[in-house]
Amino acid sequence: GAVVSQHPSRVICKSGTSVKIECRSLDFQATTMFWYRQFPKQSLMLMATSNEGSKATYEQGVEKDKFLINHASLTLSTLTVTSAHPEDSSFYICSASTSLAGGDTQYFGPGTRLTVL
Amino acid sequence: GDSVTQMEGPVTLSEEAFLTINCTYTATGYPSLFWYVQYPGEGLQLLLKATKADDKGSNKGFEATYRKETTSFHLEKGSVQVSDSAVYFCALSDSPGGTSYGKLTFGQGTILTVHP
């Protein structure tokens, strides 16, 4: 089946530094990737949608200059949290979808736990 | 805007017990409805879906029926197993044709623990 990986699975950083999270579709080409944020005991909140080769579309209230998304290829999207602060600590999850025949599902990565000290 | 509300967890059951996890939604138009499951240490996986009113999605013994009149999509299983222990998410999408290419709106998730 389709597999999506995320790296790293956990990251701890100091306040003010930037952190990059990678999301890869391992055995399929993803035309669209999504980035979600999940707070404890809360649902996944969509942050942005990215299509390969174009700028990401951010949800209302998500700072695009703080959460930089790059979707450089059909198998890789990155989320960079710039100048991270403790309030950015969260669980970040990506998903990938394809519009190829038979592809009608978002495949999710296992998530990345970010802790900002 | 669209929203999904799930029953509060956690839910703890004995093996072979009957399971119901309630899910209700608010949406404009005619959304497609999904249940996702997240096993420990893994990503979310699609469990089942329904694309129109009265459709029943089913998989691995789980079922859910799209009830437009009550705006609900409750998840049920007649006899749970220890291996069903996971977090279950109800979600909706307003993308056409039952695809989840587009934006998914999730409920808060329900933790299920099944004891032997």
mmCIF file of C-alpha atoms in Angstrom:
data_model
loop_
_atom_site.group_PDB
_atom_site.id
_atom_site.type_symbol
_atom_site.label_atom_id
_atom_site.label_comp_id
_atom_site.label_asym_id
_atom_site.label_seq_id
_atom_site.Cartn_x
_atom_site.Cartn_y
_atom_site.Cartn_z
ATOM 1 C CA GLY A 1 0.000 0.000 0.000
ATOM 2 C CA ALA A 2 0.905 3.655 -0.237
ATOM 3 C CA VAL A 3 3.364 4.774 2.409
ATOM 4 C CA VAL A 4 4.146 8.267 3.587
ATOM 5 C CA SER A 5 7.119 8.913 5.817
ATOM 6 C CA GLN A 6 8.027 11.896 7.957
ATOM 7 C CA HIS A 7 11.389 12.904 9.291
ATOM 8 C CA PRO A 8 12.239 13.500 12.005
ATOM 9 C CA SER A 9 9.721 11.744 14.212
ATOM 10 C CA ARG A 10 10.681 13.914 17.171
ATOM 11 C CA VAL A 11 12.601 17.140 17.424
ATOM 12 C CA ILE A 12 13.502 19.386 20.333
ATOM 13 C CA CYS A 13 14.837 22.842 19.599
ATOM 14 C CA LYS A 14 15.595 26.101 21.327
ATOM 15 C CA SER A 15 13.340 29.094 20.994
ATOM 16 C CA GLY A 16 14.275 31.253 18.016
ATOM 17 C CA THR A 17 15.683 28.477 15.868
ATOM 18 C CA SER A 18 14.151 27.025 12.705
ATOM 19 C CA VAL A 19 13.117 23.440 12.218
ATOM 20 C CA LYS A 20 12.512 21.583 8.964
ATOM 21 C CA ILE A 21 10.175 18.595 8.725
ATOM 22 C CA GLU A 22 10.187 16.363 5.656
ATOM 23 C CA CYS A 23 7.261 14.451 4.238
ATOM 24 C CA ARG A 24 7.875 11.825 1.566
ATOM 25 C CA SER A 25 5.582 9.593 -0.447
ATOM 26 C CA LEU A 26 7.645 6.423 -0.748
ATOM 27 C CA ASP A 27 5.930 4.442 -3.470
ATOM 28 C CA PHE A 28 3.695 6.854 -5.323
ATOM 29 C CA GLN A 29 3.727 10.339 -6.737
ATOM 30 C CA ALA A 30 1.730 12.813 -4.719
ATOM 31 C CA THR A 31 0.136 15.608 -6.660
ATOM 32 C CA THR A 32 -1.085 17.200 -3.465
ATOM 33 C CA MET A 33 0.271 17.197 0.055
ATOM 34 C CA PHE A 34 -1.404 18.507 3.166
ATOM 35 C CA TRP A 35 0.050 19.671 6.457
ATOM 36 C CA TYR A 36 -1.905 19.331 9.671
ATOM 37 C CA ARG A 37 -1.285 20.330 13.239
ATOM 38 C CA GLN A 38 -2.673 18.416 16.180
ATOM 39 C CA PHE A 39 -2.888 19.674 19.746
ATOM 40 C CA PRO A 40 -3.315 17.246 22.642
ATOM 41 C CA LYS A 41 -6.812 15.802 22.789
ATOM 42 C CA GLN A 42 -7.866 17.888 19.811
ATOM 43 C CA SER A 43 -8.544 17.176 16.207
ATOM 44 C CA LEU A 44 -6.188 17.628 13.310
ATOM 45 C CA MET A 45 -6.273 21.175 12.001
ATOM 46 C CA LEU A 46 -5.372 21.703 8.366
ATOM 47 C CA MET A 47 -2.596 24.239 8.031
ATOM 48 C CA ALA A 48 -1.954 24.310 4.316
ATOM 49 C CA THR A 49 -2.341 22.497 1.028
ATOM 50 C CA SER A 50 0.521 22.257 -1.410
ATOM 51 C CA ASN A 51 0.681 21.155 -5.001
ATOM 52 C CA GLU A 52 3.939 20.215 -6.629
ATOM 53 C CA GLY A 53 5.651 23.185 -8.203
ATOM 54 C CA SER A 54 3.278 25.828 -6.940
ATOM 55 C CA LYS A 55 2.848 27.934 -3.846
ATOM 56 C CA ALA A 56 1.055 26.447 -0.878
ATOM 57 C CA THR A 57 -2.458 27.544 0.017
ATOM 58 C CA TYR A 58 -2.662 28.388 3.704
ATOM 59 C CA GLU A 59 -5.721 28.129 5.902
ATOM 60 C CA GLN A 60 -7.056 31.229 7.572
ATOM 61 C CA GLY A 61 -5.045 32.146 10.628
ATOM 62 C CA VAL A 62 -1.905 30.241 9.605
ATOM 63 C CA GLU A 63 1.120 32.494 9.182
ATOM 64 C CA LYS A 64 2.712 31.656 5.854
ATOM 65 C CA ASP A 65 5.941 33.444 6.768
ATOM 66 C CA LYS A 66 6.273 31.358 9.887
ATOM 67 C CA PHE A 67 5.331 28.002 8.415
ATOM 68 C CA LEU A 68 7.190 27.743 5.123
ATOM 69 C CA ILE A 69 6.064 24.944 2.858
ATOM 70 C CA ASN A 70 7.991 23.731 -0.153
ATOM 71 C CA HIS A 71 6.714 21.018 -2.480
ATOM 72 C CA ALA A 72 9.668 20.688 -4.793
ATOM 73 C CA SER A 73 8.906 17.272 -6.230
ATOM 74 C CA LEU A 74 6.093 14.773 -6.517
ATOM 75 C CA THR A 75 7.478 12.780 -3.604
ATOM 76 C CA LEU A 76 8.712 15.419 -1.173
ATOM 77 C CA SER A 77 7.215 18.314 0.735
ATOM 78 C CA THR A 78 8.886 20.174 3.572
ATOM 79 C CA LEU A 79 7.506 22.290 6.387
ATOM 80 C CA THR A 80 9.894 24.736 8.007
ATOM 81 C CA VAL A 81 8.893 26.309 11.293
ATOM 82 C CA THR A 82 10.863 29.550 11.370
ATOM 83 C CA SER A 83 11.919 31.272 14.585
ATOM 84 C CA ALA A 84 10.119 28.657 16.610
ATOM 85 C CA HIS A 85 8.607 29.529 19.976
ATOM 86 C CA PRO A 86 7.154 27.336 22.727
ATOM 87 C CA GLU A 87 3.616 27.922 21.445
ATOM 88 C CA ASP A 88 4.650 26.191 18.203
ATOM 89 C CA SER A 89 5.178 22.961 20.120
ATOM 90 C CA SER A 90 2.775 20.470 18.627
ATOM 91 C CA PHE A 91 2.327 17.312 16.598
ATOM 92 C CA TYR A 92 2.651 17.961 12.878
ATOM 93 C CA ILE A 93 1.205 15.482 10.415
ATOM 94 C CA CYS A 94 1.431 15.430 6.649
ATOM 95 C CA SER A 95 -0.657 13.575 4.127
ATOM 96 C CA ALA A 96 -0.309 12.938 0.434
ATOM 97 C CA SER A 97 -2.874 12.267 -2.222
ATOM 98 C CA THR A 98 -2.800 11.406 -5.861
ATOM 99 C CA SER A 99 -5.309 11.964 -8.579
ATOM 100 C CA LEU A 100 -4.154 8.978 -10.593
ATOM 101 C CA ALA A 101 -6.663 6.282 -11.467
ATOM 102 C CA GLY A 102 -7.902 4.558 -8.366
ATOM 103 C CA GLY A 103 -6.297 7.100 -6.123
ATOM 104 C CA ASP A 104 -8.941 8.666 -3.978
ATOM 105 C CA THR A 105 -7.445 8.637 -0.536
ATOM 106 C CA GLN A 106 -5.178 10.800 1.522
ATOM 107 C CA TYR A 107 -2.281 8.773 2.914
ATOM 108 C CA PHE A 108 -0.961 10.037 6.195
ATOM 109 C CA GLY A 109 2.516 10.147 7.630
ATOM 110 C CA PRO A 110 3.179 9.066 11.233
ATOM 111 C CA GLY A 111 3.667 12.616 12.436
ATOM 112 C CA THR A 112 6.468 14.704 13.934
ATOM 113 C CA ARG A 113 6.486 15.794 17.557
ATOM 114 C CA LEU A 114 8.033 19.281 17.866
ATOM 115 C CA THR A 115 9.016 20.613 21.271
ATOM 116 C CA VAL A 116 10.339 24.150 21.516
ATOM 117 C CA LEU A 117 12.135 24.997 24.740
ATOM 118 C CA GLY B 1 -17.969 26.411 8.403
ATOM 119 C CA ASP B 2 -17.793 22.648 8.391
ATOM 120 C CA SER B 3 -17.321 20.834 11.689
ATOM 121 C CA VAL B 4 -17.271 17.323 13.088
ATOM 122 C CA THR B 5 -18.069 16.324 16.659
ATOM 123 C CA GLN B 6 -17.132 12.954 18.110
ATOM 124 C CA MET B 7 -18.048 11.418 21.408
ATOM 125 C CA GLU B 8 -15.607 12.058 24.189
ATOM 126 C CA GLY B 9 -13.190 9.296 25.007
ATOM 127 C CA PRO B 10 -11.427 7.321 26.050
ATOM 128 C CA VAL B 11 -13.551 4.254 25.492
ATOM 129 C CA THR B 12 -12.540 1.075 27.281
ATOM 130 C CA LEU B 13 -14.132 -2.241 26.375
ATOM 131 C CA SER B 14 -13.623 -5.924 26.941
ATOM 132 C CA GLU B 15 -12.890 -8.159 23.991
ATOM 133 C CA GLU B 16 -16.027 -9.190 22.033
ATOM 134 C CA ALA B 17 -18.022 -6.216 23.332
ATOM 135 C CA PHE B 18 -20.147 -4.057 21.041
ATOM 136 C CA LEU B 19 -18.664 -0.747 19.995
ATOM 137 C CA THR B 20 -20.334 2.523 19.083
ATOM 138 C CA ILE B 21 -18.475 5.784 18.558
ATOM 139 C CA ASN B 22 -20.817 8.651 17.826
ATOM 140 C CA CYS B 23 -20.061 11.242 15.180
ATOM 141 C CA THR B 24 -22.178 14.172 14.058
ATOM 142 C CA TYR B 25 -21.339 16.826 11.532
ATOM 143 C CA THR B 26 -22.234 20.272 10.294
ATOM 144 C CA ALA B 27 -21.637 21.058 6.652
ATOM 145 C CA THR B 28 -22.947 22.997 3.720
ATOM 146 C CA GLY B 29 -23.828 20.964 0.685
ATOM 147 C CA TYR B 30 -23.429 17.222 0.586
ATOM 148 C CA PRO B 31 -20.164 16.137 2.172
ATOM 149 C CA SER B 32 -18.505 12.762 2.000
ATOM 150 C CA LEU B 33 -17.879 11.155 5.362
ATOM 151 C CA PHE B 34 -14.925 9.112 6.546
ATOM 152 C CA TRP B 35 -13.610 7.179 9.490
ATOM 153 C CA TYR B 36 -9.857 7.068 9.925
ATOM 154 C CA VAL B 37 -7.948 4.909 12.399
ATOM 155 C CA GLN B 38 -4.536 5.558 13.901
ATOM 156 C CA TYR B 39 -2.763 2.597 15.454
ATOM 157 C CA PRO B 40 0.028 3.303 17.950
ATOM 158 C CA GLY B 41 3.105 4.682 16.243
ATOM 159 C CA GLU B 42 1.504 4.760 12.799
ATOM 160 C CA GLY B 43 -0.134 7.305 10.519
ATOM 161 C CA LEU B 44 -3.871 7.669 10.011
ATOM 162 C CA GLN B 45 -5.413 5.043 7.739
ATOM 163 C CA LEU B 46 -8.755 5.214 5.989
ATOM 164 C CA LEU B 47 -11.091 2.720 7.645
ATOM 165 C CA LEU B 48 -14.295 3.325 5.694
ATOM 166 C CA LYS B 49 -16.240 6.002 3.896
ATOM 167 C CA ALA B 50 -19.671 6.932 2.574
ATOM 168 C CA THR B 51 -20.374 9.431 -0.136
ATOM 169 C CA LYS B 52 -24.117 10.015 -0.016
ATOM 170 C CA ALA B 53 -27.123 9.742 2.253
ATOM 171 C CA ASP B 54 -28.024 6.205 3.387
ATOM 172 C CA ASP B 55 -24.732 4.790 2.109
ATOM 173 C CA LYS B 56 -23.136 2.307 4.469
ATOM 174 C CA GLY B 57 -19.366 2.078 4.640
ATOM 175 C CA SER B 58 -17.844 -1.106 6.006
ATOM 176 C CA ASN B 59 -14.409 -2.601 6.535
ATOM 177 C CA LYS B 60 -12.796 -5.070 8.956
ATOM 178 C CA GLY B 61 -16.126 -5.612 10.712
ATOM 179 C CA PHE B 62 -16.693 -1.898 11.265
ATOM 180 C CA GLU B 63 -19.737 -0.166 9.793
ATOM 181 C CA ALA B 64 -21.094 3.360 9.600
ATOM 182 C CA THR B 65 -24.218 4.666 7.855
ATOM 183 C CA TYR B 66 -24.514 8.168 6.413
ATOM 184 C CA ARG B 67 -27.632 9.617 8.053
ATOM 185 C CA LYS B 68 -28.496 12.938 6.493
ATOM 186 C CA GLU B 69 -31.602 13.470 8.598
ATOM 187 C CA THR B 70 -29.619 13.294 11.829
ATOM 188 C CA THR B 71 -26.320 14.512 10.306
ATOM 189 C CA SER B 72 -24.581 11.525 11.830
ATOM 190 C CA PHE B 73 -22.071 8.851 10.861
ATOM 191 C CA HIS B 74 -21.720 6.636 13.925
ATOM 192 C CA LEU B 75 -19.078 3.912 13.877
ATOM 193 C CA GLU B 76 -20.097 0.436 15.063
ATOM 194 C CA LYS B 77 -18.541 -2.975 15.440
ATOM 195 C CA GLY B 78 -20.320 -6.008 16.791
ATOM 196 C CA SER B 79 -17.374 -7.667 18.504
ATOM 197 C CA VAL B 80 -14.164 -5.770 19.154
ATOM 198 C CA GLN B 81 -10.734 -7.316 19.450
ATOM 199 C CA VAL B 82 -7.637 -6.242 21.329
ATOM 200 C CA SER B 83 -6.076 -5.373 17.974
ATOM 201 C CA ASP B 84 -8.777 -2.733 17.440
ATOM 202 C CA SER B 85 -7.199 -0.577 20.150
ATOM 203 C CA ALA B 86 -6.396 2.696 18.402
ATOM 204 C CA VAL B 87 -7.546 6.270 17.960
ATOM 205 C CA TYR B 88 -10.540 6.717 15.662
ATOM 206 C CA PHE B 89 -11.227 9.942 13.768
ATOM 207 C CA CYS B 90 -14.425 10.918 12.022
ATOM 208 C CA ALA B 91 -13.949 13.329 9.120
ATOM 209 C CA LEU B 92 -15.766 14.983 6.273
ATOM 210 C CA SER B 93 -14.765 16.283 2.895
ATOM 211 C CA ASP B 94 -16.653 18.465 0.519
ATOM 212 C CA SER B 95 -14.654 17.209 -2.454
ATOM 213 C CA PRO B 96 -16.709 15.662 -5.228
ATOM 214 C CA GLY B 97 -17.197 11.986 -5.801
ATOM 215 C CA GLY B 98 -16.213 10.796 -2.370
ATOM 216 C CA THR B 99 -12.585 11.567 -2.878
ATOM 217 C CA SER B 100 -10.477 12.904 -0.097
ATOM 218 C CA TYR B 101 -8.226 14.845 -2.418
ATOM 219 C CA GLY B 102 -9.480 17.982 -0.876
ATOM 220 C CA LYS B 103 -9.717 19.382 2.583
ATOM 221 C CA LEU B 104 -10.659 17.076 5.388
ATOM 222 C CA THR B 105 -12.315 18.360 8.523
ATOM 223 C CA PHE B 106 -11.654 16.053 11.470
ATOM 224 C CA GLY B 107 -13.345 15.324 14.747
ATOM 225 C CA GLN B 108 -11.184 15.349 17.840
ATOM 226 C CA GLY B 109 -10.551 11.619 17.850
ATOM 227 C CA THR B 110 -11.677 8.897 20.243
ATOM 228 C CA ILE B 111 -9.194 6.629 21.983
ATOM 229 C CA LEU B 112 -10.382 3.014 22.105
ATOM 230 C CA THR B 113 -8.749 0.489 24.400
ATOM 231 C CA VAL B 114 -9.847 -3.135 24.262
ATOM 232 C CA HIS B 115 -8.853 -5.459 27.112
ATOM 233 C CA PRO B 116 -8.589 -9.252 26.787
#
